[in-house]
Amino acid sequence: QVQLVESGGGLVQAGGSLRLSCAASGRTFSSLTMGWFRQAPGKEREFVAAISWSGRNSYHADSVKGRFTISRDNAKSTLYLQMNSLEPEDTAVYYCSADSRRPYRTGLPGVKSEYNTWGQGTQVTVSS
């Protein structure tokens, strides 16, 4: 079973940038579809982005498209989320996730029920 640990969160001013990382343990990372989700206080956890096991395909939520970019380095077993032009509305705890039940799957799921492994989250706060 893969384990996930996020890092890179923090406090940033509006318009700034952050890069989140998610380090995965275990040998299966390179076969797994990965995703980023976020949860603001009092709100449901929402989809941010997903990337295929190969890294060739990715999908971003409309709310972050053009500002955030998901990527991965399978040699380092690490997932990334580059966040640019941050807005106060991006303030949330960001979670890394994996679909470890279906290695080498096709498609990029955008719902949290499709992912069964989660990190502990990292806080991102954007001040206005």
Short mmCIF file of N, CA and C in Angstrom, two decimals:
data_model
loop_
_atom_site.label_atom_id
_atom_site.label_comp_id
_atom_site.label_asym_id
_atom_site.label_seq_id
_atom_site.Cartn_x
_atom_site.Cartn_y
_atom_site.Cartn_z
N GLN A 1 0.84 -1.19 0.00
CA GLN A 1 0.00 0.00 0.00
C GLN A 1 0.88 1.25 0.00
N VAL A 2 0.61 2.16 -0.89
CA VAL A 2 1.40 3.39 -0.96
C VAL A 2 1.02 4.32 0.19
N GLN A 3 2.00 5.07 0.70
CA GLN A 3 1.75 6.10 1.71
C GLN A 3 2.18 7.43 1.13
N LEU A 4 1.43 8.48 1.49
CA LEU A 4 1.63 9.79 0.87
C LEU A 4 1.88 10.85 1.93
N VAL A 5 2.87 11.72 1.67
CA VAL A 5 3.19 12.81 2.60
C VAL A 5 3.35 14.10 1.81
N GLU A 6 2.46 15.06 2.08
CA GLU A 6 2.50 16.35 1.39
C GLU A 6 3.43 17.33 2.10
N SER A 7 3.95 18.28 1.34
CA SER A 7 4.75 19.38 1.90
C SER A 7 4.66 20.56 0.95
N GLY A 8 5.13 21.72 1.42
CA GLY A 8 5.19 22.88 0.56
C GLY A 8 4.13 23.94 0.80
N GLY A 9 3.20 23.65 1.67
CA GLY A 9 2.17 24.64 1.96
C GLY A 9 2.74 25.81 2.75
N GLY A 10 1.91 26.86 2.91
CA GLY A 10 2.35 28.02 3.68
C GLY A 10 1.45 29.21 3.45
N LEU A 11 1.95 30.37 3.88
CA LEU A 11 1.22 31.62 3.74
C LEU A 11 1.83 32.42 2.60
N VAL A 12 1.00 32.90 1.69
CA VAL A 12 1.48 33.65 0.54
C VAL A 12 0.48 34.77 0.24
N GLN A 13 0.97 35.84 -0.34
CA GLN A 13 0.09 36.94 -0.72
C GLN A 13 -0.62 36.61 -2.03
N ALA A 14 -1.75 37.23 -2.23
CA ALA A 14 -2.48 37.07 -3.49
C ALA A 14 -1.58 37.44 -4.66
N GLY A 15 -1.65 36.61 -5.70
CA GLY A 15 -0.79 36.80 -6.85
C GLY A 15 0.51 36.02 -6.79
N GLY A 16 0.81 35.47 -5.63
CA GLY A 16 2.04 34.71 -5.45
C GLY A 16 1.94 33.27 -5.92
N SER A 17 3.01 32.53 -5.67
CA SER A 17 3.10 31.14 -6.13
C SER A 17 3.59 30.24 -5.00
N LEU A 18 3.18 28.98 -5.09
CA LEU A 18 3.68 27.93 -4.23
C LEU A 18 3.77 26.65 -5.04
N ARG A 19 4.66 25.75 -4.64
CA ARG A 19 4.69 24.43 -5.23
C ARG A 19 4.54 23.39 -4.13
N LEU A 20 3.51 22.62 -4.25
CA LEU A 20 3.27 21.52 -3.32
C LEU A 20 3.95 20.26 -3.84
N SER A 21 4.44 19.46 -2.90
CA SER A 21 5.01 18.16 -3.24
C SER A 21 4.30 17.08 -2.45
N CYS A 22 4.28 15.88 -3.01
CA CYS A 22 3.70 14.72 -2.33
C CYS A 22 4.66 13.56 -2.55
N ALA A 23 5.34 13.17 -1.49
CA ALA A 23 6.29 12.07 -1.56
C ALA A 23 5.56 10.76 -1.28
N ALA A 24 5.75 9.79 -2.15
CA ALA A 24 5.08 8.50 -2.01
C ALA A 24 6.09 7.41 -1.64
N SER A 25 5.69 6.56 -0.74
CA SER A 25 6.52 5.40 -0.40
C SER A 25 5.93 4.17 -1.08
N GLY A 26 6.73 3.14 -1.23
CA GLY A 26 6.26 1.94 -1.90
C GLY A 26 6.68 1.93 -3.35
N ARG A 27 6.60 0.77 -3.97
CA ARG A 27 7.12 0.60 -5.33
C ARG A 27 6.07 0.82 -6.40
N THR A 28 4.84 1.10 -6.00
CA THR A 28 3.76 1.12 -6.98
C THR A 28 3.43 2.51 -7.52
N PHE A 29 4.11 3.55 -7.03
CA PHE A 29 3.74 4.92 -7.40
C PHE A 29 3.63 5.09 -8.90
N SER A 30 4.57 4.60 -9.65
CA SER A 30 4.62 4.84 -11.09
C SER A 30 3.47 4.19 -11.85
N SER A 31 2.69 3.35 -11.20
CA SER A 31 1.57 2.70 -11.87
C SER A 31 0.23 3.32 -11.49
N LEU A 32 0.25 4.35 -10.64
CA LEU A 32 -0.99 4.85 -10.07
C LEU A 32 -1.42 6.21 -10.61
N THR A 33 -2.73 6.32 -10.87
CA THR A 33 -3.33 7.62 -11.13
C THR A 33 -3.30 8.42 -9.83
N MET A 34 -2.91 9.69 -9.92
CA MET A 34 -2.78 10.54 -8.74
C MET A 34 -3.63 11.79 -8.87
N GLY A 35 -4.00 12.34 -7.74
CA GLY A 35 -4.81 13.55 -7.77
C GLY A 35 -4.50 14.48 -6.62
N TRP A 36 -4.92 15.73 -6.79
CA TRP A 36 -4.90 16.72 -5.72
C TRP A 36 -6.34 17.16 -5.46
N PHE A 37 -6.66 17.28 -4.19
CA PHE A 37 -7.94 17.81 -3.75
C PHE A 37 -7.67 18.90 -2.72
N ARG A 38 -8.70 19.69 -2.42
CA ARG A 38 -8.56 20.70 -1.38
C ARG A 38 -9.86 20.82 -0.61
N GLN A 39 -9.72 21.28 0.64
CA GLN A 39 -10.89 21.45 1.49
C GLN A 39 -10.74 22.73 2.29
N ALA A 40 -11.66 23.66 2.04
CA ALA A 40 -11.71 24.92 2.79
C ALA A 40 -12.60 24.72 4.01
N PRO A 41 -12.45 25.55 5.03
CA PRO A 41 -13.26 25.42 6.25
C PRO A 41 -14.74 25.47 5.93
N GLY A 42 -15.48 24.49 6.43
CA GLY A 42 -16.93 24.46 6.24
C GLY A 42 -17.39 24.01 4.87
N LYS A 43 -16.45 23.56 4.05
CA LYS A 43 -16.81 23.14 2.69
C LYS A 43 -16.42 21.70 2.45
N GLU A 44 -17.00 21.13 1.39
CA GLU A 44 -16.67 19.77 1.00
C GLU A 44 -15.27 19.74 0.36
N ARG A 45 -14.65 18.57 0.43
CA ARG A 45 -13.37 18.38 -0.27
C ARG A 45 -13.65 18.39 -1.76
N GLU A 46 -12.88 19.20 -2.49
CA GLU A 46 -13.14 19.34 -3.92
C GLU A 46 -11.91 18.98 -4.75
N PHE A 47 -12.21 18.51 -5.93
CA PHE A 47 -11.18 18.11 -6.89
C PHE A 47 -10.41 19.32 -7.40
N VAL A 48 -9.09 19.15 -7.53
CA VAL A 48 -8.23 20.20 -8.09
C VAL A 48 -7.62 19.74 -9.41
N ALA A 49 -6.97 18.57 -9.41
CA ALA A 49 -6.29 18.10 -10.61
C ALA A 49 -5.99 16.62 -10.49
N ALA A 50 -5.82 15.96 -11.63
CA ALA A 50 -5.45 14.55 -11.68
C ALA A 50 -4.43 14.33 -12.78
N ILE A 51 -3.64 13.28 -12.63
CA ILE A 51 -2.62 12.98 -13.63
C ILE A 51 -2.53 11.47 -13.79
N SER A 52 -2.33 11.03 -15.04
CA SER A 52 -2.26 9.60 -15.31
C SER A 52 -0.98 9.00 -14.76
N TRP A 53 -0.93 7.67 -14.69
CA TRP A 53 0.22 6.99 -14.12
C TRP A 53 1.50 7.32 -14.88
N SER A 54 1.38 7.54 -16.21
CA SER A 54 2.56 7.83 -17.04
C SER A 54 2.96 9.30 -16.97
N GLY A 55 2.02 10.15 -16.56
CA GLY A 55 2.27 11.59 -16.58
C GLY A 55 1.92 12.25 -17.89
N ARG A 56 1.50 11.45 -18.88
CA ARG A 56 1.24 12.03 -20.21
C ARG A 56 -0.08 12.78 -20.27
N ASN A 57 -1.00 12.44 -19.39
CA ASN A 57 -2.31 13.08 -19.41
C ASN A 57 -2.63 13.69 -18.06
N SER A 58 -3.25 14.85 -18.10
CA SER A 58 -3.66 15.52 -16.86
C SER A 58 -4.97 16.26 -17.08
N TYR A 59 -5.58 16.61 -15.96
CA TYR A 59 -6.89 17.26 -16.00
C TYR A 59 -6.98 18.18 -14.80
N HIS A 60 -7.44 19.42 -15.03
CA HIS A 60 -7.53 20.40 -13.97
C HIS A 60 -8.96 20.92 -13.84
N ALA A 61 -9.38 21.19 -12.63
CA ALA A 61 -10.68 21.79 -12.41
C ALA A 61 -10.73 23.17 -13.06
N ASP A 62 -11.92 23.58 -13.49
CA ASP A 62 -12.06 24.89 -14.14
C ASP A 62 -11.59 26.03 -13.25
N SER A 63 -11.77 25.88 -11.95
CA SER A 63 -11.42 26.96 -11.02
C SER A 63 -9.92 27.22 -10.94
N VAL A 64 -9.10 26.25 -11.37
CA VAL A 64 -7.64 26.42 -11.28
C VAL A 64 -6.96 26.33 -12.64
N LYS A 65 -7.72 26.04 -13.67
CA LYS A 65 -7.14 25.88 -15.01
C LYS A 65 -6.42 27.16 -15.44
N GLY A 66 -5.21 26.98 -15.94
CA GLY A 66 -4.41 28.12 -16.36
C GLY A 66 -3.56 28.72 -15.25
N ARG A 67 -3.84 28.33 -14.01
CA ARG A 67 -3.06 28.84 -12.87
C ARG A 67 -2.28 27.73 -12.17
N PHE A 68 -2.86 26.54 -12.08
CA PHE A 68 -2.22 25.41 -11.40
C PHE A 68 -1.80 24.37 -12.44
N THR A 69 -0.72 23.66 -12.13
CA THR A 69 -0.27 22.58 -13.00
C THR A 69 0.16 21.39 -12.16
N ILE A 70 -0.44 20.24 -12.45
CA ILE A 70 -0.07 19.00 -11.79
C ILE A 70 1.01 18.32 -12.62
N SER A 71 1.97 17.70 -11.94
CA SER A 71 3.02 16.96 -12.63
C SER A 71 3.54 15.87 -11.69
N ARG A 72 4.35 14.99 -12.24
CA ARG A 72 4.91 13.92 -11.42
C ARG A 72 6.30 13.54 -11.92
N ASP A 73 7.08 12.99 -11.01
CA ASP A 73 8.39 12.45 -11.34
C ASP A 73 8.40 11.02 -10.81
N ASN A 74 8.19 10.07 -11.68
CA ASN A 74 8.08 8.67 -11.24
C ASN A 74 9.41 8.13 -10.72
N ALA A 75 10.52 8.66 -11.22
CA ALA A 75 11.82 8.22 -10.72
C ALA A 75 12.02 8.62 -9.26
N LYS A 76 11.38 9.73 -8.87
CA LYS A 76 11.49 10.20 -7.48
C LYS A 76 10.26 9.87 -6.65
N SER A 77 9.29 9.19 -7.26
CA SER A 77 8.05 8.86 -6.56
C SER A 77 7.42 10.09 -5.93
N THR A 78 7.34 11.16 -6.69
CA THR A 78 6.85 12.43 -6.16
C THR A 78 5.84 13.05 -7.12
N LEU A 79 4.78 13.57 -6.52
CA LEU A 79 3.74 14.30 -7.23
C LEU A 79 3.88 15.77 -6.88
N TYR A 80 3.58 16.65 -7.84
CA TYR A 80 3.71 18.08 -7.61
C TYR A 80 2.42 18.81 -7.98
N LEU A 81 2.26 19.99 -7.39
CA LEU A 81 1.22 20.91 -7.82
C LEU A 81 1.83 22.32 -7.80
N GLN A 82 2.08 22.85 -8.98
CA GLN A 82 2.58 24.22 -9.10
C GLN A 82 1.38 25.15 -9.12
N MET A 83 1.36 26.09 -8.20
CA MET A 83 0.23 27.00 -8.06
C MET A 83 0.71 28.43 -8.27
N ASN A 84 0.21 29.06 -9.33
CA ASN A 84 0.56 30.44 -9.65
C ASN A 84 -0.67 31.32 -9.55
N SER A 85 -0.45 32.62 -9.51
CA SER A 85 -1.56 33.59 -9.44
C SER A 85 -2.57 33.21 -8.38
N LEU A 86 -2.06 32.92 -7.20
CA LEU A 86 -2.94 32.46 -6.12
C LEU A 86 -3.92 33.55 -5.69
N GLU A 87 -5.10 33.10 -5.31
CA GLU A 87 -6.19 33.98 -4.89
C GLU A 87 -6.62 33.59 -3.48
N PRO A 88 -7.20 34.52 -2.72
CA PRO A 88 -7.68 34.17 -1.37
C PRO A 88 -8.63 32.97 -1.39
N GLU A 89 -9.37 32.80 -2.47
CA GLU A 89 -10.31 31.67 -2.58
C GLU A 89 -9.60 30.33 -2.68
N ASP A 90 -8.30 30.35 -2.91
CA ASP A 90 -7.53 29.10 -2.97
C ASP A 90 -7.12 28.62 -1.58
N THR A 91 -7.40 29.40 -0.56
CA THR A 91 -7.06 29.01 0.80
C THR A 91 -7.79 27.73 1.19
N ALA A 92 -7.02 26.73 1.60
CA ALA A 92 -7.59 25.41 1.93
C ALA A 92 -6.48 24.50 2.40
N VAL A 93 -6.88 23.34 2.92
CA VAL A 93 -5.93 22.25 3.12
C VAL A 93 -5.90 21.44 1.83
N TYR A 94 -4.71 21.20 1.32
CA TYR A 94 -4.54 20.48 0.06
C TYR A 94 -4.09 19.05 0.35
N TYR A 95 -4.77 18.11 -0.30
CA TYR A 95 -4.52 16.69 -0.09
C TYR A 95 -4.06 16.02 -1.38
N CYS A 96 -3.06 15.19 -1.24
CA CYS A 96 -2.58 14.32 -2.29
C CYS A 96 -3.36 13.01 -2.20
N SER A 97 -3.68 12.40 -3.34
CA SER A 97 -4.46 11.18 -3.30
C SER A 97 -4.00 10.23 -4.41
N ALA A 98 -4.27 8.94 -4.18
CA ALA A 98 -3.90 7.91 -5.15
C ALA A 98 -5.04 6.91 -5.31
N ASP A 99 -5.20 6.42 -6.53
CA ASP A 99 -6.10 5.30 -6.76
C ASP A 99 -5.25 4.05 -6.79
N SER A 100 -5.01 3.46 -5.62
CA SER A 100 -4.11 2.32 -5.54
C SER A 100 -4.82 1.00 -5.83
N ARG A 101 -6.13 1.04 -6.09
CA ARG A 101 -6.86 -0.19 -6.39
C ARG A 101 -6.77 -0.58 -7.86
N ARG A 102 -6.48 0.39 -8.72
CA ARG A 102 -6.52 0.14 -10.16
C ARG A 102 -5.25 0.67 -10.83
N PRO A 103 -4.15 -0.09 -10.74
CA PRO A 103 -2.91 0.34 -11.40
C PRO A 103 -3.08 0.38 -12.91
N TYR A 104 -2.38 1.33 -13.54
CA TYR A 104 -2.39 1.49 -14.99
C TYR A 104 -3.80 1.72 -15.54
N ARG A 105 -4.64 2.36 -14.78
CA ARG A 105 -6.00 2.60 -15.24
C ARG A 105 -6.03 3.68 -16.31
N THR A 106 -7.05 3.65 -17.15
CA THR A 106 -7.30 4.72 -18.10
C THR A 106 -8.29 5.70 -17.47
N GLY A 107 -8.31 6.90 -17.99
CA GLY A 107 -9.21 7.91 -17.46
C GLY A 107 -8.60 8.68 -16.30
N LEU A 108 -9.15 9.85 -16.05
CA LEU A 108 -8.67 10.73 -14.98
C LEU A 108 -9.85 11.11 -14.10
N PRO A 109 -10.09 10.38 -13.03
CA PRO A 109 -11.27 10.64 -12.20
C PRO A 109 -11.18 11.95 -11.45
N GLY A 110 -12.33 12.60 -11.37
CA GLY A 110 -12.41 13.89 -10.68
C GLY A 110 -13.27 13.86 -9.44
N VAL A 111 -13.56 12.68 -8.91
CA VAL A 111 -14.35 12.57 -7.70
C VAL A 111 -13.57 11.82 -6.64
N LYS A 112 -13.72 12.21 -5.39
CA LYS A 112 -12.87 11.66 -4.33
C LYS A 112 -13.14 10.19 -4.07
N SER A 113 -14.31 9.69 -4.42
CA SER A 113 -14.61 8.28 -4.20
C SER A 113 -13.76 7.35 -5.07
N GLU A 114 -13.15 7.88 -6.10
CA GLU A 114 -12.30 7.08 -6.99
C GLU A 114 -10.89 6.91 -6.43
N TYR A 115 -10.58 7.62 -5.36
CA TYR A 115 -9.25 7.55 -4.75
C TYR A 115 -9.37 6.91 -3.38
N ASN A 116 -8.45 6.01 -3.05
CA ASN A 116 -8.57 5.31 -1.79
C ASN A 116 -7.40 5.53 -0.84
N THR A 117 -6.42 6.30 -1.27
CA THR A 117 -5.27 6.57 -0.41
C THR A 117 -5.05 8.07 -0.35
N TRP A 118 -4.86 8.59 0.88
CA TRP A 118 -4.77 10.04 1.07
C TRP A 118 -3.60 10.39 1.97
N GLY A 119 -3.02 11.57 1.70
CA GLY A 119 -2.03 12.12 2.61
C GLY A 119 -2.70 12.86 3.75
N GLN A 120 -1.88 13.44 4.62
CA GLN A 120 -2.41 14.12 5.80
C GLN A 120 -2.83 15.56 5.50
N GLY A 121 -2.43 16.09 4.35
CA GLY A 121 -2.80 17.43 3.96
C GLY A 121 -1.75 18.47 4.33
N THR A 122 -1.74 19.55 3.57
CA THR A 122 -0.86 20.68 3.85
C THR A 122 -1.66 21.97 3.68
N GLN A 123 -1.51 22.89 4.62
CA GLN A 123 -2.31 24.11 4.62
C GLN A 123 -1.73 25.15 3.66
N VAL A 124 -2.60 25.71 2.84
CA VAL A 124 -2.24 26.84 1.98
C VAL A 124 -3.15 28.01 2.36
N THR A 125 -2.54 29.13 2.70
CA THR A 125 -3.29 30.32 3.06
C THR A 125 -2.85 31.47 2.17
N VAL A 126 -3.82 32.08 1.49
CA VAL A 126 -3.54 33.19 0.59
C VAL A 126 -4.17 34.45 1.17
N SER A 127 -3.33 35.42 1.45
CA SER A 127 -3.82 36.67 2.04
C SER A 127 -4.09 37.70 0.93
N SER A 128 -5.08 38.54 1.19
CA SER A 128 -5.46 39.55 0.17
C SER A 128 -4.70 40.85 0.38
#
